[in-house]
């Protein structure tokens, strides 16, 4: 299994507070992705990265920002969390486009 | 905008029966993936289908791709309880950057004894 870890795995926060989720991979994968999973919606892409400091928006990027200063770390930030951002967040990475995508264990975020 | 639709959304079947999950997508794509997810767990890669007519099999699961019809199927043969899970298809389209995988809504499969 690819070494992809997410932290924290569970977080409860209040509306309006900032939240940062971390994805760390030890596979030297170039490409990294953040998805959110909600009932009835499958997985939806928030942001992705195709190299250090190279990122782009996905289909549900509003309210989220990302940063990638090192190959191994991809951070997802909610500047001011809202209840609609309550979700399970998955990080994924792969070595090349068209290659197998490996997923982390997920981070469950609850915004009260 | 690429749309990916799976059906059925929920499937309850008896052990030993056969069934097919369908994945339709709206625009031409470059690759199609199938994933499995157990409750509360991460996603596990099952198949990657690269070209028209591609067929891959692993145990009781067989996936196929028809790019002309923009359709992939995941066929389950002689289902067993251990296959109970949610199955997702995902479609990839080249964008000269990281490429994005667009996922279907998932099919929750329950296999009953």
PDB file of C-alpha atoms in Angstrom:
ATOM      1  CA  UNK A   1       0.000   0.000   0.000  1.00  0.00           C
ATOM      2  CA  UNK A   2       1.113   3.529  -0.777  1.00  0.00           C
ATOM      3  CA  UNK A   3       2.215   5.518   2.262  1.00  0.00           C
ATOM      4  CA  UNK A   4      -0.415   8.238   2.428  1.00  0.00           C
ATOM      5  CA  UNK A   5      -1.456   9.574   5.795  1.00  0.00           C
ATOM      6  CA  UNK A   6      -3.958  12.244   6.667  1.00  0.00           C
ATOM      7  CA  UNK A   7      -4.191  14.305   9.820  1.00  0.00           C
ATOM      8  CA  UNK A   8      -6.230  14.868  11.782  1.00  0.00           C
ATOM      9  CA  UNK A   9      -8.445  11.850  11.178  1.00  0.00           C
ATOM     10  CA  UNK A  10     -11.338  13.386  13.085  1.00  0.00           C
ATOM     11  CA  UNK A  11     -12.049  17.001  13.907  1.00  0.00           C
ATOM     12  CA  UNK A  12     -14.976  18.903  15.331  1.00  0.00           C
ATOM     13  CA  UNK A  13     -14.892  22.658  15.000  1.00  0.00           C
ATOM     14  CA  UNK A  14     -17.168  25.648  15.107  1.00  0.00           C
ATOM     15  CA  UNK A  15     -18.455  27.782  12.270  1.00  0.00           C
ATOM     16  CA  UNK A  16     -16.061  30.569  11.363  1.00  0.00           C
ATOM     17  CA  UNK A  17     -12.879  28.936  12.607  1.00  0.00           C
ATOM     18  CA  UNK A  18      -9.977  28.101  10.295  1.00  0.00           C
ATOM     19  CA  UNK A  19      -9.138  24.450   9.713  1.00  0.00           C
ATOM     20  CA  UNK A  20      -6.145  22.839   8.021  1.00  0.00           C
ATOM     21  CA  UNK A  21      -6.028  19.228   6.938  1.00  0.00           C
ATOM     22  CA  UNK A  22      -2.696  17.670   6.107  1.00  0.00           C
ATOM     23  CA  UNK A  23      -1.865  14.963   3.603  1.00  0.00           C
ATOM     24  CA  UNK A  24       1.562  13.383   3.758  1.00  0.00           C
ATOM     25  CA  UNK A  25       2.884  10.829   1.281  1.00  0.00           C
ATOM     26  CA  UNK A  26       6.173   8.983   1.300  1.00  0.00           C
ATOM     27  CA  UNK A  27       6.022   7.695  -2.285  1.00  0.00           C
ATOM     28  CA  UNK A  28       7.515  10.729  -4.012  1.00  0.00           C
ATOM     29  CA  UNK A  29       4.291  11.031  -6.014  1.00  0.00           C
ATOM     30  CA  UNK A  30       4.134  14.122  -8.188  1.00  0.00           C
ATOM     31  CA  UNK A  31       0.339  14.448  -8.311  1.00  0.00           C
ATOM     32  CA  UNK A  32      -1.854  14.966  -5.253  1.00  0.00           C
ATOM     33  CA  UNK A  33      -5.588  15.539  -4.888  1.00  0.00           C
ATOM     34  CA  UNK A  34      -8.135  16.546  -2.280  1.00  0.00           C
ATOM     35  CA  UNK A  35     -11.667  15.145  -2.537  1.00  0.00           C
ATOM     36  CA  UNK A  36     -14.695  15.447  -0.321  1.00  0.00           C
ATOM     37  CA  UNK A  37     -17.225  12.662   0.042  1.00  0.00           C
ATOM     38  CA  UNK A  38     -20.844  13.331   0.862  1.00  0.00           C
ATOM     39  CA  UNK A  39     -23.843  10.985   0.736  1.00  0.00           C
ATOM     40  CA  UNK A  40     -25.403  10.950  -2.704  1.00  0.00           C
ATOM     41  CA  UNK A  41     -22.518  12.840  -4.325  1.00  0.00           C
ATOM     42  CA  UNK A  42     -19.734  10.317  -4.524  1.00  0.00           C
ATOM     43  CA  UNK A  43     -16.352  12.000  -4.402  1.00  0.00           C
ATOM     44  CA  UNK A  44     -15.919  15.543  -5.651  1.00  0.00           C
ATOM     45  CA  UNK A  45     -12.567  17.117  -6.408  1.00  0.00           C
ATOM     46  CA  UNK A  46     -11.687  20.220  -4.406  1.00  0.00           C
ATOM     47  CA  UNK A  47      -8.130  21.047  -5.532  1.00  0.00           C
ATOM     48  CA  UNK A  48      -5.220  19.183  -6.974  1.00  0.00           C
ATOM     49  CA  UNK A  49      -1.498  19.636  -7.400  1.00  0.00           C
ATOM     50  CA  UNK A  50       0.735  18.635 -10.295  1.00  0.00           C
ATOM     51  CA  UNK A  51       4.008  19.576  -8.650  1.00  0.00           C
ATOM     52  CA  UNK A  52       5.518  21.634  -5.869  1.00  0.00           C
ATOM     53  CA  UNK A  53       3.749  25.006  -5.810  1.00  0.00           C
ATOM     54  CA  UNK A  54       1.629  23.975  -8.811  1.00  0.00           C
ATOM     55  CA  UNK A  55      -2.031  23.673  -7.915  1.00  0.00           C
ATOM     56  CA  UNK A  56      -5.380  24.058  -9.616  1.00  0.00           C
ATOM     57  CA  UNK A  57      -9.054  24.143  -8.735  1.00  0.00           C
ATOM     58  CA  UNK A  58     -11.430  21.248  -8.906  1.00  0.00           C
ATOM     59  CA  UNK A  59     -15.198  21.277  -9.200  1.00  0.00           C
ATOM     60  CA  UNK A  60     -15.989  22.371  -5.607  1.00  0.00           C
ATOM     61  CA  UNK A  61     -13.127  24.710  -4.701  1.00  0.00           C
ATOM     62  CA  UNK A  62     -15.085  27.645  -3.214  1.00  0.00           C
ATOM     63  CA  UNK A  63     -14.176  28.156   0.444  1.00  0.00           C
ATOM     64  CA  UNK A  64     -11.009  26.065   0.202  1.00  0.00           C
ATOM     65  CA  UNK A  65      -7.365  26.821  -0.462  1.00  0.00           C
ATOM     66  CA  UNK A  66      -4.357  24.533  -0.785  1.00  0.00           C
ATOM     67  CA  UNK A  67      -0.616  24.714  -0.568  1.00  0.00           C
ATOM     68  CA  UNK A  68       2.192  22.419  -1.572  1.00  0.00           C
ATOM     69  CA  UNK A  69       5.636  23.577  -0.528  1.00  0.00           C
ATOM     70  CA  UNK A  70       7.161  20.081  -0.533  1.00  0.00           C
ATOM     71  CA  UNK A  71       6.564  17.028  -2.684  1.00  0.00           C
ATOM     72  CA  UNK A  72       5.353  14.982   0.257  1.00  0.00           C
ATOM     73  CA  UNK A  73       2.858  17.420   1.815  1.00  0.00           C
ATOM     74  CA  UNK A  74      -0.413  18.808   0.464  1.00  0.00           C
ATOM     75  CA  UNK A  75      -2.396  21.028   2.822  1.00  0.00           C
ATOM     76  CA  UNK A  76      -6.090  21.835   2.549  1.00  0.00           C
ATOM     77  CA  UNK A  77      -7.286  24.951   4.386  1.00  0.00           C
ATOM     78  CA  UNK A  78     -10.775  26.095   5.189  1.00  0.00           C
ATOM     79  CA  UNK A  79     -10.275  29.771   5.978  1.00  0.00           C
ATOM     80  CA  UNK A  80     -13.604  30.105   7.767  1.00  0.00           C
ATOM     81  CA  UNK A  81     -15.401  26.801   8.176  1.00  0.00           C
ATOM     82  CA  UNK A  82     -19.118  26.540   7.467  1.00  0.00           C
ATOM     83  CA  UNK A  83     -21.592  23.786   8.258  1.00  0.00           C
ATOM     84  CA  UNK A  84     -21.788  22.912   4.541  1.00  0.00           C
ATOM     85  CA  UNK A  85     -18.149  21.857   4.756  1.00  0.00           C
ATOM     86  CA  UNK A  86     -18.994  19.049   7.164  1.00  0.00           C
ATOM     87  CA  UNK A  87     -17.780  16.057   5.193  1.00  0.00           C
ATOM     88  CA  UNK A  88     -15.239  13.292   4.899  1.00  0.00           C
ATOM     89  CA  UNK A  89     -12.123  14.509   3.127  1.00  0.00           C
ATOM     90  CA  UNK A  90      -9.869  12.173   1.180  1.00  0.00           C
ATOM     91  CA  UNK A  91      -6.401  12.865  -0.060  1.00  0.00           C
ATOM     92  CA  UNK A  92      -5.027  10.886  -2.986  1.00  0.00           C
ATOM     93  CA  UNK A  93      -1.763  10.764  -4.871  1.00  0.00           C
ATOM     94  CA  UNK A  94      -0.112   9.106  -7.840  1.00  0.00           C
ATOM     95  CA  UNK A  95       3.172   9.105  -9.626  1.00  0.00           C
ATOM     96  CA  UNK A  96       1.901   9.932 -13.105  1.00  0.00           C
ATOM     97  CA  UNK A  97      -1.252  10.873 -14.952  1.00  0.00           C
ATOM     98  CA  UNK A  98      -3.075   7.757 -16.024  1.00  0.00           C
ATOM     99  CA  UNK A  99      -1.546   5.846 -13.171  1.00  0.00           C
ATOM    100  CA  UNK A 100      -3.271   4.253 -10.244  1.00  0.00           C
ATOM    101  CA  UNK A 101      -4.589   6.720  -7.701  1.00  0.00           C
ATOM    102  CA  UNK A 102      -3.895   5.847  -4.066  1.00  0.00           C
ATOM    103  CA  UNK A 103      -6.109   7.187  -1.305  1.00  0.00           C
ATOM    104  CA  UNK A 104      -5.471   8.130   2.299  1.00  0.00           C
ATOM    105  CA  UNK A 105      -7.666   6.944   5.151  1.00  0.00           C
ATOM    106  CA  UNK A 106      -9.881  10.019   5.160  1.00  0.00           C
ATOM    107  CA  UNK A 107     -10.474  12.888   7.596  1.00  0.00           C
ATOM    108  CA  UNK A 108     -13.923  13.353   9.073  1.00  0.00           C
ATOM    109  CA  UNK A 109     -14.671  17.031   9.687  1.00  0.00           C
ATOM    110  CA  UNK A 110     -17.726  18.244  11.564  1.00  0.00           C
ATOM    111  CA  UNK A 111     -18.503  21.959  11.598  1.00  0.00           C
ATOM    112  CA  UNK A 112     -21.037  22.936  14.258  1.00  0.00           C
TER     113      UNK A 112
ATOM    114  CA  UNK B   1     -18.455  19.538 -18.043  1.00  0.00           C
ATOM    115  CA  UNK B   2     -17.903  15.844 -17.547  1.00  0.00           C
ATOM    116  CA  UNK B   3     -20.783  14.013 -15.875  1.00  0.00           C
ATOM    117  CA  UNK B   4     -20.524  10.453 -14.586  1.00  0.00           C
ATOM    118  CA  UNK B   5     -23.633   8.505 -13.667  1.00  0.00           C
ATOM    119  CA  UNK B   6     -23.864   5.097 -12.079  1.00  0.00           C
ATOM    120  CA  UNK B   7     -26.849   2.851 -11.785  1.00  0.00           C
ATOM    121  CA  UNK B   8     -28.276   1.390  -9.813  1.00  0.00           C
ATOM    122  CA  UNK B   9     -27.463   3.474  -6.757  1.00  0.00           C
ATOM    123  CA  UNK B  10     -28.360   0.612  -4.462  1.00  0.00           C
ATOM    124  CA  UNK B  11     -28.348  -3.095  -5.195  1.00  0.00           C
ATOM    125  CA  UNK B  12     -29.462  -5.872  -2.906  1.00  0.00           C
ATOM    126  CA  UNK B  13     -28.806  -9.323  -4.263  1.00  0.00           C
ATOM    127  CA  UNK B  14     -28.708 -12.920  -3.157  1.00  0.00           C
ATOM    128  CA  UNK B  15     -25.518 -14.886  -2.904  1.00  0.00           C
ATOM    129  CA  UNK B  16     -24.836 -16.875  -6.038  1.00  0.00           C
ATOM    130  CA  UNK B  17     -26.606 -14.444  -8.374  1.00  0.00           C
ATOM    131  CA  UNK B  18     -25.130 -12.379 -11.177  1.00  0.00           C
ATOM    132  CA  UNK B  19     -25.589  -8.680 -11.712  1.00  0.00           C
ATOM    133  CA  UNK B  20     -24.142  -5.683 -13.545  1.00  0.00           C
ATOM    134  CA  UNK B  21     -23.393  -2.135 -12.429  1.00  0.00           C
ATOM    135  CA  UNK B  22     -23.404   0.509 -15.146  1.00  0.00           C
ATOM    136  CA  UNK B  23     -21.297   3.635 -15.451  1.00  0.00           C
ATOM    137  CA  UNK B  24     -22.199   6.218 -18.104  1.00  0.00           C
ATOM    138  CA  UNK B  25     -20.189   9.347 -18.802  1.00  0.00           C
ATOM    139  CA  UNK B  26     -20.981  12.400 -20.857  1.00  0.00           C
ATOM    140  CA  UNK B  27     -17.831  13.243 -22.864  1.00  0.00           C
ATOM    141  CA  UNK B  28     -14.914  11.405 -24.362  1.00  0.00           C
ATOM    142  CA  UNK B  29     -12.437  10.255 -21.781  1.00  0.00           C
ATOM    143  CA  UNK B  30      -8.943   8.861 -21.612  1.00  0.00           C
ATOM    144  CA  UNK B  31      -9.226   6.268 -18.862  1.00  0.00           C
ATOM    145  CA  UNK B  32     -11.823   4.716 -16.617  1.00  0.00           C
ATOM    146  CA  UNK B  33     -11.291   3.409 -13.101  1.00  0.00           C
ATOM    147  CA  UNK B  34     -13.283   1.233 -10.729  1.00  0.00           C
ATOM    148  CA  UNK B  35     -12.903   1.483  -6.960  1.00  0.00           C
ATOM    149  CA  UNK B  36     -14.321  -0.338  -3.982  1.00  0.00           C
ATOM    150  CA  UNK B  37     -15.072   1.252  -0.621  1.00  0.00           C
ATOM    151  CA  UNK B  38     -16.001  -0.609   2.555  1.00  0.00           C
ATOM    152  CA  UNK B  39     -18.001   1.326   5.174  1.00  0.00           C
ATOM    153  CA  UNK B  40     -15.854   3.843   7.014  1.00  0.00           C
ATOM    154  CA  UNK B  41     -12.805   2.926   4.968  1.00  0.00           C
ATOM    155  CA  UNK B  42     -10.744   4.351   2.167  1.00  0.00           C
ATOM    156  CA  UNK B  43     -11.050   3.543  -1.523  1.00  0.00           C
ATOM    157  CA  UNK B  44      -9.342   0.531  -3.015  1.00  0.00           C
ATOM    158  CA  UNK B  45      -8.432   0.391  -6.684  1.00  0.00           C
ATOM    159  CA  UNK B  46     -10.004  -2.487  -8.603  1.00  0.00           C
ATOM    160  CA  UNK B  47      -9.449  -1.849 -12.308  1.00  0.00           C
ATOM    161  CA  UNK B  48      -8.016   0.668 -14.742  1.00  0.00           C
ATOM    162  CA  UNK B  49      -9.452   0.487 -18.264  1.00  0.00           C
ATOM    163  CA  UNK B  50      -7.390   2.210 -20.904  1.00  0.00           C
ATOM    164  CA  UNK B  51      -9.008   1.705 -24.275  1.00  0.00           C
ATOM    165  CA  UNK B  52     -12.146   0.764 -26.136  1.00  0.00           C
ATOM    166  CA  UNK B  53     -13.026  -2.875 -25.699  1.00  0.00           C
ATOM    167  CA  UNK B  54     -10.801  -3.291 -22.656  1.00  0.00           C
ATOM    168  CA  UNK B  55     -11.892  -6.076 -20.329  1.00  0.00           C
ATOM    169  CA  UNK B  56     -10.336  -6.909 -16.993  1.00  0.00           C
ATOM    170  CA  UNK B  57     -11.248  -9.611 -14.514  1.00  0.00           C
ATOM    171  CA  UNK B  58     -10.350 -10.272 -10.921  1.00  0.00           C
ATOM    172  CA  UNK B  59     -12.098 -13.098  -9.140  1.00  0.00           C
ATOM    173  CA  UNK B  60     -15.867 -12.614  -9.395  1.00  0.00           C
ATOM    174  CA  UNK B  61     -15.596  -9.106 -10.814  1.00  0.00           C
ATOM    175  CA  UNK B  62     -15.201  -8.226 -14.475  1.00  0.00           C
ATOM    176  CA  UNK B  63     -15.022  -4.703 -15.866  1.00  0.00           C
ATOM    177  CA  UNK B  64     -15.389  -3.621 -19.467  1.00  0.00           C
ATOM    178  CA  UNK B  65     -15.228  -0.369 -21.396  1.00  0.00           C
ATOM    179  CA  UNK B  66     -17.075   0.787 -24.507  1.00  0.00           C
ATOM    180  CA  UNK B  67     -15.766   4.251 -25.332  1.00  0.00           C
ATOM    181  CA  UNK B  68     -18.117   4.697 -28.294  1.00  0.00           C
ATOM    182  CA  UNK B  69     -21.133   4.224 -26.046  1.00  0.00           C
ATOM    183  CA  UNK B  70     -19.369   6.052 -23.172  1.00  0.00           C
ATOM    184  CA  UNK B  71     -20.233   3.125 -20.965  1.00  0.00           C
ATOM    185  CA  UNK B  72     -18.394   0.893 -18.555  1.00  0.00           C
ATOM    186  CA  UNK B  73     -19.846  -2.106 -16.779  1.00  0.00           C
ATOM    187  CA  UNK B  74     -18.823  -3.968 -13.661  1.00  0.00           C
ATOM    188  CA  UNK B  75     -20.206  -7.481 -13.761  1.00  0.00           C
ATOM    189  CA  UNK B  76     -20.518  -9.568 -10.631  1.00  0.00           C
ATOM    190  CA  UNK B  77     -20.582 -13.328 -11.042  1.00  0.00           C
ATOM    191  CA  UNK B  78     -21.987 -15.636  -8.357  1.00  0.00           C
ATOM    192  CA  UNK B  79     -21.976 -12.947  -5.686  1.00  0.00           C
ATOM    193  CA  UNK B  80     -20.697 -13.677  -2.202  1.00  0.00           C
ATOM    194  CA  UNK B  81     -21.207 -11.699   1.002  1.00  0.00           C
ATOM    195  CA  UNK B  82     -17.618 -10.412   0.961  1.00  0.00           C
ATOM    196  CA  UNK B  83     -18.427  -8.379  -2.136  1.00  0.00           C
ATOM    197  CA  UNK B  84     -20.777  -6.173  -0.116  1.00  0.00           C
ATOM    198  CA  UNK B  85     -19.368  -2.650  -0.452  1.00  0.00           C
ATOM    199  CA  UNK B  86     -19.856   0.580  -2.383  1.00  0.00           C
ATOM    200  CA  UNK B  87     -18.417   0.613  -5.892  1.00  0.00           C
ATOM    201  CA  UNK B  88     -17.383   3.760  -7.700  1.00  0.00           C
ATOM    202  CA  UNK B  89     -16.397   4.375 -11.273  1.00  0.00           C
ATOM    203  CA  UNK B  90     -14.236   7.368 -12.137  1.00  0.00           C
ATOM    204  CA  UNK B  91     -13.421   8.903 -15.502  1.00  0.00           C
ATOM    205  CA  UNK B  92     -10.195  10.681 -16.324  1.00  0.00           C
ATOM    206  CA  UNK B  93      -9.746  13.314 -18.966  1.00  0.00           C
ATOM    207  CA  UNK B  94      -6.416  14.795 -19.984  1.00  0.00           C
ATOM    208  CA  UNK B  95      -6.014  18.488 -19.235  1.00  0.00           C
ATOM    209  CA  UNK B  96      -2.234  18.834 -19.645  1.00  0.00           C
ATOM    210  CA  UNK B  97      -1.863  19.349 -15.907  1.00  0.00           C
ATOM    211  CA  UNK B  98      -2.653  16.871 -13.155  1.00  0.00           C
ATOM    212  CA  UNK B  99      -5.706  15.444 -14.856  1.00  0.00           C
ATOM    213  CA  UNK B 100      -8.862  15.160 -12.851  1.00  0.00           C
ATOM    214  CA  UNK B 101     -10.807  12.041 -12.054  1.00  0.00           C
ATOM    215  CA  UNK B 102     -14.553  12.628 -11.965  1.00  0.00           C
ATOM    216  CA  UNK B 103     -16.387  10.086  -9.866  1.00  0.00           C
ATOM    217  CA  UNK B 104     -19.836   8.628 -10.198  1.00  0.00           C
ATOM    218  CA  UNK B 105     -22.188   8.693  -7.231  1.00  0.00           C
ATOM    219  CA  UNK B 106     -21.444   5.114  -6.263  1.00  0.00           C
ATOM    220  CA  UNK B 107     -23.407   1.864  -6.164  1.00  0.00           C
ATOM    221  CA  UNK B 108     -23.992   0.373  -2.761  1.00  0.00           C
ATOM    222  CA  UNK B 109     -24.030  -3.399  -3.086  1.00  0.00           C
ATOM    223  CA  UNK B 110     -25.468  -5.629  -0.409  1.00  0.00           C
ATOM    224  CA  UNK B 111     -25.157  -9.382  -0.869  1.00  0.00           C
ATOM    225  CA  UNK B 112     -27.490 -11.419   1.294  1.00  0.00           C
ATOM    226  CA  UNK B 113     -27.031 -15.078   2.220  1.00  0.00           C
TER     227      UNK B 113
END
